[in-house]
PDB file of C-alpha atoms in Angstrom:
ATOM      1  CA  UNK A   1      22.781  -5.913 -44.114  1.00  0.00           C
ATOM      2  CA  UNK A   2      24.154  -4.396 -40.877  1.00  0.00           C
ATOM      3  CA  UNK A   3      21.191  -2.167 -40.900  1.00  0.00           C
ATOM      4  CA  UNK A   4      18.822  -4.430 -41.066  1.00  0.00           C
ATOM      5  CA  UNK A   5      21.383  -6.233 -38.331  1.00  0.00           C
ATOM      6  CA  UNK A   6      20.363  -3.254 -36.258  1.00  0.00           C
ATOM      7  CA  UNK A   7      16.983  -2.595 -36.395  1.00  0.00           C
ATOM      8  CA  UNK A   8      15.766  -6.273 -35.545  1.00  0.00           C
ATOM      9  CA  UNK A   9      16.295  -6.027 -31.527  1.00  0.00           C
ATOM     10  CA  UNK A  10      14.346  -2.450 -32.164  1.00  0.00           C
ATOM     11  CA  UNK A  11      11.879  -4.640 -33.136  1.00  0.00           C
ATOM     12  CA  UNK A  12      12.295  -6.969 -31.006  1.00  0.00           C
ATOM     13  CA  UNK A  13      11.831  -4.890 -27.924  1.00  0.00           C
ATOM     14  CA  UNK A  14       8.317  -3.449 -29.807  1.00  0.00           C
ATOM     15  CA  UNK A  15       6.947  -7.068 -30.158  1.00  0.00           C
ATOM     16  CA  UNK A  16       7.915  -8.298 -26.717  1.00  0.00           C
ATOM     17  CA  UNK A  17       8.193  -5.676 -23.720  1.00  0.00           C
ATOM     18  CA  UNK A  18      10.293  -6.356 -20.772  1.00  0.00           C
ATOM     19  CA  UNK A  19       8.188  -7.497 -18.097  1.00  0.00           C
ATOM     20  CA  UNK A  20       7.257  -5.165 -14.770  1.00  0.00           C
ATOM     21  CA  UNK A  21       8.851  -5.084 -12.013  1.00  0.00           C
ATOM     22  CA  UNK A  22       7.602  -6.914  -8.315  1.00  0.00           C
ATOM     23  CA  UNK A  23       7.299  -4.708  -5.654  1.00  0.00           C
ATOM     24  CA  UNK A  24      10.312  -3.928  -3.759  1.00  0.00           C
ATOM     25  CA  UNK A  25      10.918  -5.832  -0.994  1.00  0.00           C
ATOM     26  CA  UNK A  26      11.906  -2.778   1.283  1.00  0.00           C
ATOM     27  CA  UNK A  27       8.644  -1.959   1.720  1.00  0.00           C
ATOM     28  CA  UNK A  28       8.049  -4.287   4.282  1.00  0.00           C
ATOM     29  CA  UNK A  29       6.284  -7.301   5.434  1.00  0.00           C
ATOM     30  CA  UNK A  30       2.703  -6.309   6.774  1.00  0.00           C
ATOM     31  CA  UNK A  31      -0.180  -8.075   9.169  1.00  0.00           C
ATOM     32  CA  UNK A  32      -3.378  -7.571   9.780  1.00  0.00           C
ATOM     33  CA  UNK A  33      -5.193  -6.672  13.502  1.00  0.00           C
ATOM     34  CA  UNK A  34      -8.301  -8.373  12.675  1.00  0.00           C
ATOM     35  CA  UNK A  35      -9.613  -7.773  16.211  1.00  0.00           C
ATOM     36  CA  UNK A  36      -8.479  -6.928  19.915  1.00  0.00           C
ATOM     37  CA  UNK A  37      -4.822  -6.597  18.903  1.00  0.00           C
ATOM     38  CA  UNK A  38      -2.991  -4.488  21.449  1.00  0.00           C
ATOM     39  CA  UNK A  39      -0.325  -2.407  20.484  1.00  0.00           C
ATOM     40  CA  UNK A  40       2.710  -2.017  23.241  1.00  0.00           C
ATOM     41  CA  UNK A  41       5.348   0.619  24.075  1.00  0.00           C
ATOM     42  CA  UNK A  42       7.348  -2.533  25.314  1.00  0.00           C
ATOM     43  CA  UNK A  43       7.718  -6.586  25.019  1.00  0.00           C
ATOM     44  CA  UNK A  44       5.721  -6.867  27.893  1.00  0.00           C
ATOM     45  CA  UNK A  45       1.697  -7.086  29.315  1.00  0.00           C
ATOM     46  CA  UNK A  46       2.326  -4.749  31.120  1.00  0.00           C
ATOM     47  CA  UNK A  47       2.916  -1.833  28.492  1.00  0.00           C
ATOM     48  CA  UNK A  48      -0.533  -1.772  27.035  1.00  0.00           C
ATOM     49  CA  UNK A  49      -1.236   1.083  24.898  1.00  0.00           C
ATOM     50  CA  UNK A  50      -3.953   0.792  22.966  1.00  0.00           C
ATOM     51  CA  UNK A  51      -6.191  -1.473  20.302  1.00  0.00           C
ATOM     52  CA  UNK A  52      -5.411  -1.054  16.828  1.00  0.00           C
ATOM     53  CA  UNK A  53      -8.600  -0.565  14.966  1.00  0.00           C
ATOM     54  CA  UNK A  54     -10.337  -3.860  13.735  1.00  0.00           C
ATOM     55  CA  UNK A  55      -9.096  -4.839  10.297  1.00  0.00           C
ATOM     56  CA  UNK A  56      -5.754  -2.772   9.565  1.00  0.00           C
ATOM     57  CA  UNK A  57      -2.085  -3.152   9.809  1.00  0.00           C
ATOM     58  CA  UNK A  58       0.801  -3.193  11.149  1.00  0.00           C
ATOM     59  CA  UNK A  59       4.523  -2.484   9.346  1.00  0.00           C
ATOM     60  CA  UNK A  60       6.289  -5.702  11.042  1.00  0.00           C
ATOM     61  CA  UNK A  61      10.007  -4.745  11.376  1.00  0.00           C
ATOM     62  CA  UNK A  62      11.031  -8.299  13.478  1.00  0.00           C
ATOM     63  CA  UNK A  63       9.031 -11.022  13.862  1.00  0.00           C
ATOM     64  CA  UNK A  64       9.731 -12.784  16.943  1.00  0.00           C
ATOM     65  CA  UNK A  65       8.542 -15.723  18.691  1.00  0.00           C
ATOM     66  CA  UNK A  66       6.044 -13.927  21.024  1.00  0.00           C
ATOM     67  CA  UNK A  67       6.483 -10.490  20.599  1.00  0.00           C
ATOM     68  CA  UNK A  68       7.075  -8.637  17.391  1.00  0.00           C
ATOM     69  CA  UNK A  69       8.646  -5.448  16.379  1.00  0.00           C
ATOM     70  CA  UNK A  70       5.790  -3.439  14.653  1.00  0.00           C
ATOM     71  CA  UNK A  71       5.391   0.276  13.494  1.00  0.00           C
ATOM     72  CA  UNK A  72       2.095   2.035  13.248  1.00  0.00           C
ATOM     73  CA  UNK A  73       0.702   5.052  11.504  1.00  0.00           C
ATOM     74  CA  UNK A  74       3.533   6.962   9.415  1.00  0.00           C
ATOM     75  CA  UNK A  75       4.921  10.596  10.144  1.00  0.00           C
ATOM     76  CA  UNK A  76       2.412  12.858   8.120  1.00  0.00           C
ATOM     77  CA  UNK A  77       1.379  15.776   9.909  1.00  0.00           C
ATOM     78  CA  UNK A  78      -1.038  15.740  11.596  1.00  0.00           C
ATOM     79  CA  UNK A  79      -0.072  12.086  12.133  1.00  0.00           C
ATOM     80  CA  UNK A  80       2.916  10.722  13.387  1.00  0.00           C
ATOM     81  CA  UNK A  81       4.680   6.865  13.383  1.00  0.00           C
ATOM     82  CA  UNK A  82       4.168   4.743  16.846  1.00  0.00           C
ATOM     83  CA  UNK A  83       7.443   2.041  17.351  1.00  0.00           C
ATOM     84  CA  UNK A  84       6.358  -0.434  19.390  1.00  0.00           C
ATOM     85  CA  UNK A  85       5.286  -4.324  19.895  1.00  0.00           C
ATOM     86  CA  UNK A  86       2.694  -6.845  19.060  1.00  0.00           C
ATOM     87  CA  UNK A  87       1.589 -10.172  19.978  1.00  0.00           C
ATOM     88  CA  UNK A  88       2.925 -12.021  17.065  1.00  0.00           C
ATOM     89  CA  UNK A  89       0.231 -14.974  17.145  1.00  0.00           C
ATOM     90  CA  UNK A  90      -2.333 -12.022  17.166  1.00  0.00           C
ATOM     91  CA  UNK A  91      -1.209 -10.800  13.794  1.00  0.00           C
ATOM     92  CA  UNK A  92      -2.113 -12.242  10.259  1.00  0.00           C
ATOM     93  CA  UNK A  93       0.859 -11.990   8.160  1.00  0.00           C
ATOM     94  CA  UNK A  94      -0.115 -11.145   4.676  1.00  0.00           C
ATOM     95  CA  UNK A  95       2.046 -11.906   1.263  1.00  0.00           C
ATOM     96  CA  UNK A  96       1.208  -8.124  -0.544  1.00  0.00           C
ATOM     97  CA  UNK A  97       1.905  -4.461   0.227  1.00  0.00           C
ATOM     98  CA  UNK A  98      -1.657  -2.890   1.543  1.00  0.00           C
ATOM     99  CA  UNK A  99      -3.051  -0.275  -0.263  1.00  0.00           C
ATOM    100  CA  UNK A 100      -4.387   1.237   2.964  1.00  0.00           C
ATOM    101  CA  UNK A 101      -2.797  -0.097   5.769  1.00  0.00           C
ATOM    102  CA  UNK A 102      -3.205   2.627   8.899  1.00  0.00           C
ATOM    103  CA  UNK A 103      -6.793   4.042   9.370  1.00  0.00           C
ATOM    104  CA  UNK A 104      -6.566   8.125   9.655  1.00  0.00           C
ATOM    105  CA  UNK A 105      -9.240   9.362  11.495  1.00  0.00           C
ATOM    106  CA  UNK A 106      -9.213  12.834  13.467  1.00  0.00           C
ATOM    107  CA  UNK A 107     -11.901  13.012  15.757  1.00  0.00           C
ATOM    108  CA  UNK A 108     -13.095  16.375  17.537  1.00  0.00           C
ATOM    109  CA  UNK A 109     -13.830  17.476  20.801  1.00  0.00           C
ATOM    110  CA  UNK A 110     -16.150  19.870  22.280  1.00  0.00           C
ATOM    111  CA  UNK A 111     -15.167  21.198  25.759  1.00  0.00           C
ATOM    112  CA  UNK A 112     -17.586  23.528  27.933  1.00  0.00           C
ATOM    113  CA  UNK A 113     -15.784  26.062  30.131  1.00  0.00           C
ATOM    114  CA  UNK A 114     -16.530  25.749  33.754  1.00  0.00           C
ATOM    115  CA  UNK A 115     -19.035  29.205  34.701  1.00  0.00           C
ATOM    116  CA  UNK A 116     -18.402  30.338  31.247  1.00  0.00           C
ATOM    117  CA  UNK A 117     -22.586  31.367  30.568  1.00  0.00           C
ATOM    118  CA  UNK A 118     -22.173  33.852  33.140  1.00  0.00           C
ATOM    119  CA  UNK A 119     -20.120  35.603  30.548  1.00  0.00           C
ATOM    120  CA  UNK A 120     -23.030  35.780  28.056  1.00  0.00           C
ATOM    121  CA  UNK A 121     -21.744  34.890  25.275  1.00  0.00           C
ATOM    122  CA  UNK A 122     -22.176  31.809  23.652  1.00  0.00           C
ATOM    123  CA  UNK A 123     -18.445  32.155  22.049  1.00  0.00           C
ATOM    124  CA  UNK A 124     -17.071  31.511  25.603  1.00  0.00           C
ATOM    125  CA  UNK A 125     -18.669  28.533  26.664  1.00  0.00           C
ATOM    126  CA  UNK A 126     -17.193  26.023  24.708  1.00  0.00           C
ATOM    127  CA  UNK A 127     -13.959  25.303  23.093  1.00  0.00           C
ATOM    128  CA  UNK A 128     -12.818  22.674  20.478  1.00  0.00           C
ATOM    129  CA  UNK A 129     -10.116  20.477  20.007  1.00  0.00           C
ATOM    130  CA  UNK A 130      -9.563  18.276  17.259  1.00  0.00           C
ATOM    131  CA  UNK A 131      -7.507  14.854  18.196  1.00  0.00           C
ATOM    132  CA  UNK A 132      -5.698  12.459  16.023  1.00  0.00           C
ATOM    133  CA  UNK A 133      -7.283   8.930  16.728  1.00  0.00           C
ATOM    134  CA  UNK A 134      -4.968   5.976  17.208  1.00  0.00           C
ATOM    135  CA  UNK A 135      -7.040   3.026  19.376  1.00  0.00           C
ATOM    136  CA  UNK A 136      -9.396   2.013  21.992  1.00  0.00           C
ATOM    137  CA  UNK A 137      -8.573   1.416  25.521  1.00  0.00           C
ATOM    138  CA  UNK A 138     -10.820   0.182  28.260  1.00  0.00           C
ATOM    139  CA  UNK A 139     -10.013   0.642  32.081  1.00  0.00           C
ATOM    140  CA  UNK A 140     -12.697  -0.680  35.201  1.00  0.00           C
ATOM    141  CA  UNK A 141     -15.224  -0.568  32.551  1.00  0.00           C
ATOM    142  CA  UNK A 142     -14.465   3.377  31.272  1.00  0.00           C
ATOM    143  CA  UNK A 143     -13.586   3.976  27.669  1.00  0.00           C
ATOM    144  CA  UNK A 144     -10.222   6.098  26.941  1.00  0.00           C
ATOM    145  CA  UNK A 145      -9.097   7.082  23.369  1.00  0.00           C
ATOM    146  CA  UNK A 146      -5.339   7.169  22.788  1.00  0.00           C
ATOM    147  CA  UNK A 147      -5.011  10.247  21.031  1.00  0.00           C
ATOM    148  CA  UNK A 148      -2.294  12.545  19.512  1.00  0.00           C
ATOM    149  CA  UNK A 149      -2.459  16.412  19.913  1.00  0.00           C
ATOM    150  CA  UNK A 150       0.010  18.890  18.754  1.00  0.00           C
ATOM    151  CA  UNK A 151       2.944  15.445  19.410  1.00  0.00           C
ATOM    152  CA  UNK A 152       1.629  14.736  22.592  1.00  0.00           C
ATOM    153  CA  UNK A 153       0.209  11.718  23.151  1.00  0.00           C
ATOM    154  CA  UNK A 154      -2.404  10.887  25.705  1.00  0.00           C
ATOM    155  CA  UNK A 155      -5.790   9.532  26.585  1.00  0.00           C
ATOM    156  CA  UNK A 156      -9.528  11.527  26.678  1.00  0.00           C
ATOM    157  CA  UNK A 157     -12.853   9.559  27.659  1.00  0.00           C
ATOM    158  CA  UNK A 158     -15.493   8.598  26.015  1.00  0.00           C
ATOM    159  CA  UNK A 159     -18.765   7.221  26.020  1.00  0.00           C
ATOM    160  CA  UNK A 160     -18.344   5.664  22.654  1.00  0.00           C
ATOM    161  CA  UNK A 161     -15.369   4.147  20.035  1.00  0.00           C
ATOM    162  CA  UNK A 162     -15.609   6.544  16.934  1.00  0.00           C
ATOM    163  CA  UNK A 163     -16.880   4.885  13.900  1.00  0.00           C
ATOM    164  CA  UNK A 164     -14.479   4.140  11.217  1.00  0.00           C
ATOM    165  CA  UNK A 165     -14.943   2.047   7.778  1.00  0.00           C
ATOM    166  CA  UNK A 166     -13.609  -1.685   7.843  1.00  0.00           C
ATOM    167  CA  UNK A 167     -10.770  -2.388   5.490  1.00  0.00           C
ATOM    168  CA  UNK A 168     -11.398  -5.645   4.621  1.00  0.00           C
ATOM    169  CA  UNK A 169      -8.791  -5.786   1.572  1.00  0.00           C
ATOM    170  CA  UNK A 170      -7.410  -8.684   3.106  1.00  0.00           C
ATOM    171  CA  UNK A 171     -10.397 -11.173   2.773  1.00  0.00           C
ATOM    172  CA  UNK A 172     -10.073 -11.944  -0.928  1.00  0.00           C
ATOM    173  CA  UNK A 173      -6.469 -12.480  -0.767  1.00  0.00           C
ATOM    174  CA  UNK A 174      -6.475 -14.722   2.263  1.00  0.00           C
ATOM    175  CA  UNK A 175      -9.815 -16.656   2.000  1.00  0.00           C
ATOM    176  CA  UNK A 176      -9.428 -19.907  -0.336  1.00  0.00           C
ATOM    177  CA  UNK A 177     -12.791 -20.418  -1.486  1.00  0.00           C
ATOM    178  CA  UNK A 178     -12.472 -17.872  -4.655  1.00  0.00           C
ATOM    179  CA  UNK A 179     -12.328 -19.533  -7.825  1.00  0.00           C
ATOM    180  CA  UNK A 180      -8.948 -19.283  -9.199  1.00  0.00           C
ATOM    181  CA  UNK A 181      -8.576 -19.469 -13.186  1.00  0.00           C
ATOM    182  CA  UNK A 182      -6.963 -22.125 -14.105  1.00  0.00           C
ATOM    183  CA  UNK A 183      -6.214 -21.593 -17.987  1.00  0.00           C
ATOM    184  CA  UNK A 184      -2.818 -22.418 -18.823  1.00  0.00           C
ATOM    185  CA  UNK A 185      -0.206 -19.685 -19.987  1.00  0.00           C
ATOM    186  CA  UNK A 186       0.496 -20.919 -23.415  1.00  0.00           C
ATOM    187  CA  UNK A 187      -3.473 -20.826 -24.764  1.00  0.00           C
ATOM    188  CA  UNK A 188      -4.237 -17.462 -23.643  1.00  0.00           C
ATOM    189  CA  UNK A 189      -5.208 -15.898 -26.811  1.00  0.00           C
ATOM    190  CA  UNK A 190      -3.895 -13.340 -29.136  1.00  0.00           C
ATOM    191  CA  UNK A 191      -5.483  -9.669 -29.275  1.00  0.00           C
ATOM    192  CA  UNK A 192      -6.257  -8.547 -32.906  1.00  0.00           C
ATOM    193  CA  UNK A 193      -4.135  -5.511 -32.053  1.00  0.00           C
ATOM    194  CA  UNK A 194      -1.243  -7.589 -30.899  1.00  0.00           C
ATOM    195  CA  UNK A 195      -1.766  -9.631 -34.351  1.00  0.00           C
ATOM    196  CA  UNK A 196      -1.920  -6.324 -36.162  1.00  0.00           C
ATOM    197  CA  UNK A 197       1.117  -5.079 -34.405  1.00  0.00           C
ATOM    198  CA  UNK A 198       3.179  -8.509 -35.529  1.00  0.00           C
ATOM    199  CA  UNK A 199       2.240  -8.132 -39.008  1.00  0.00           C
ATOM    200  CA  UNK A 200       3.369  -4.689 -39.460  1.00  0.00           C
ATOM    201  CA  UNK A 201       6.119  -5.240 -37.571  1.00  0.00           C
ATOM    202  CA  UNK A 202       7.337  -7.949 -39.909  1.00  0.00           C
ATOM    203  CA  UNK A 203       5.983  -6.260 -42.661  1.00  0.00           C
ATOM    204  CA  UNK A 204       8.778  -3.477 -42.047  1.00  0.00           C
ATOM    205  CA  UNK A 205      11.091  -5.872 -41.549  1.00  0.00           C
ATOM    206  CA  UNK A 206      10.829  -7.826 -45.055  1.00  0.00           C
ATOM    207  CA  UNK A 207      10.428  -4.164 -46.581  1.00  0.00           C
ATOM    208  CA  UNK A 208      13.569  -3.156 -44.944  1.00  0.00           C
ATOM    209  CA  UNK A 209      15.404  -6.669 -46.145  1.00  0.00           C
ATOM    210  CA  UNK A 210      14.107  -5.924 -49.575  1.00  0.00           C
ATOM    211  CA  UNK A 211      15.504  -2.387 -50.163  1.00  0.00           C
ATOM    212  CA  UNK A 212      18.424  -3.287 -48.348  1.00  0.00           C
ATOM    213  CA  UNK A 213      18.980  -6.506 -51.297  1.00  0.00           C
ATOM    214  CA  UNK A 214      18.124  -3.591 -53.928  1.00  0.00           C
ATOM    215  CA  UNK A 215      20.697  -1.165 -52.506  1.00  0.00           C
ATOM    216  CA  UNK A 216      23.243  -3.577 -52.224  1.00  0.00           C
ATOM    217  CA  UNK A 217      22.697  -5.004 -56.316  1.00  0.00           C
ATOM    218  CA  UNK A 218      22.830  -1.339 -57.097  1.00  0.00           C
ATOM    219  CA  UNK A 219      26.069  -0.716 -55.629  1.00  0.00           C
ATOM    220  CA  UNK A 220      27.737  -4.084 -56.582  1.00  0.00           C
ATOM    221  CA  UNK A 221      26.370  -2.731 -60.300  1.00  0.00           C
ATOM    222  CA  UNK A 222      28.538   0.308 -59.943  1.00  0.00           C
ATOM    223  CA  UNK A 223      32.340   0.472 -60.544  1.00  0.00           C
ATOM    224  CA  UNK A 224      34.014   1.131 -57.133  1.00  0.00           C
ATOM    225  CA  UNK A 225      36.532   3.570 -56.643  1.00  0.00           C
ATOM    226  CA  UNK A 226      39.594   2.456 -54.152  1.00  0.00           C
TER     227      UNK A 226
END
């Protein structure tokens, strides 16, 4: 009997599986820049840096009544974490942990050499550098590209904003016109495996009981030694 006592929560935890668990709230509360977000080195207009790239996030650390207290990018060489501010009625806060949240994009540059033909040699007239792309920023009507390089950060020109996929994870989650299922809990059908699994399961168990009854007439059948 105390056998049988003690394999029943064995079987127990076979038939029904503790549930998993939610994500961990340390992770963070995150929005999304949907478009013309500026980030800022401080909690003012003034300290414009940059703007984030359409459709990804921000880590929010604070959430404040105008300003919040955001992190961007992580530190992952060649990338590296920006601390700074956003306009907190710019931001749509989201209720799930993004798979994707930062867009890493390196973007490279070719420089030509000032008088460098006159060397002849086409090795010397141009040199490369390859940038780690944060935002956009746009000053009496020039584009400037706040960039990382070797943990410097600083602006280049540019005729153009690099092109970069959308991450547009965020739709289905926050638009309301999806159809939601609406099947209650206690109808959703059993699996022929899980029915399989049951019957075996309790198959064992009346097996066990009965060679546990047998094993106990056998010994009550037998003289007992003290």
């Amino acid at each position: 009997m105390k056998r049988l006592i003690l394999l029943l929560p064995l079987l127990a935890a076979l038939l029904f599986p503790a549930p998993p668990l939610a994500a961990s709230a340390a992770d963070g509360r995150y929005a999304v820049c949907e478009q013309d977000v500026w980030f800022y080195a401080g909690a003012s207009e003034e300290e414009r840096l940059f703007l984030i790239p359409d459709t990804y996030y921000v880590r929010v650390l604070e959430e404040g009544e105008v300003y919040s207290t955001v992190e961007y990018l992580v530190d992952d060489l060649p990338y590296k974490k920006l601390l700074g501010y956003c306009r907190t009625d710019q931001l749509l806060f989201v209720d799930f942990i993004p798979v994707r949240p930062y867009l890493r994009k390196q973007i490279t540059v070719t420089y030509t050499l000032p008088e460098a033909g006159d060397l002849g040699d086409d090795a010397f007239t141009s040199v490369e550098r390859t940038f780690v792309y944060y935002g956009d920023r746009y000053e009496s009507g020039q584009l400037y590209l706040y960039v990382l390089l070797d943990g410097t950060f600083g602006y280049i020109p540019a005729d153009a904003p690099p092109e970069y996929e959308h991450n547009t994870d965020y739709l289905a989650a926050t638009s309301g016109d999806g159809e939601t299922d609406q099947t209650p809990a206690a109808e959703s059908p059993v699996s022929a495996t899980q029915i399989v699994v049951i019957c075996l399961a309790c198959g064992a168990a009346v097996a066990i009981t009965i060679i546990l009854m047998r094993g106990k007439r056998r010994q009550t059948d037998e003289p007992q030694d003290f």
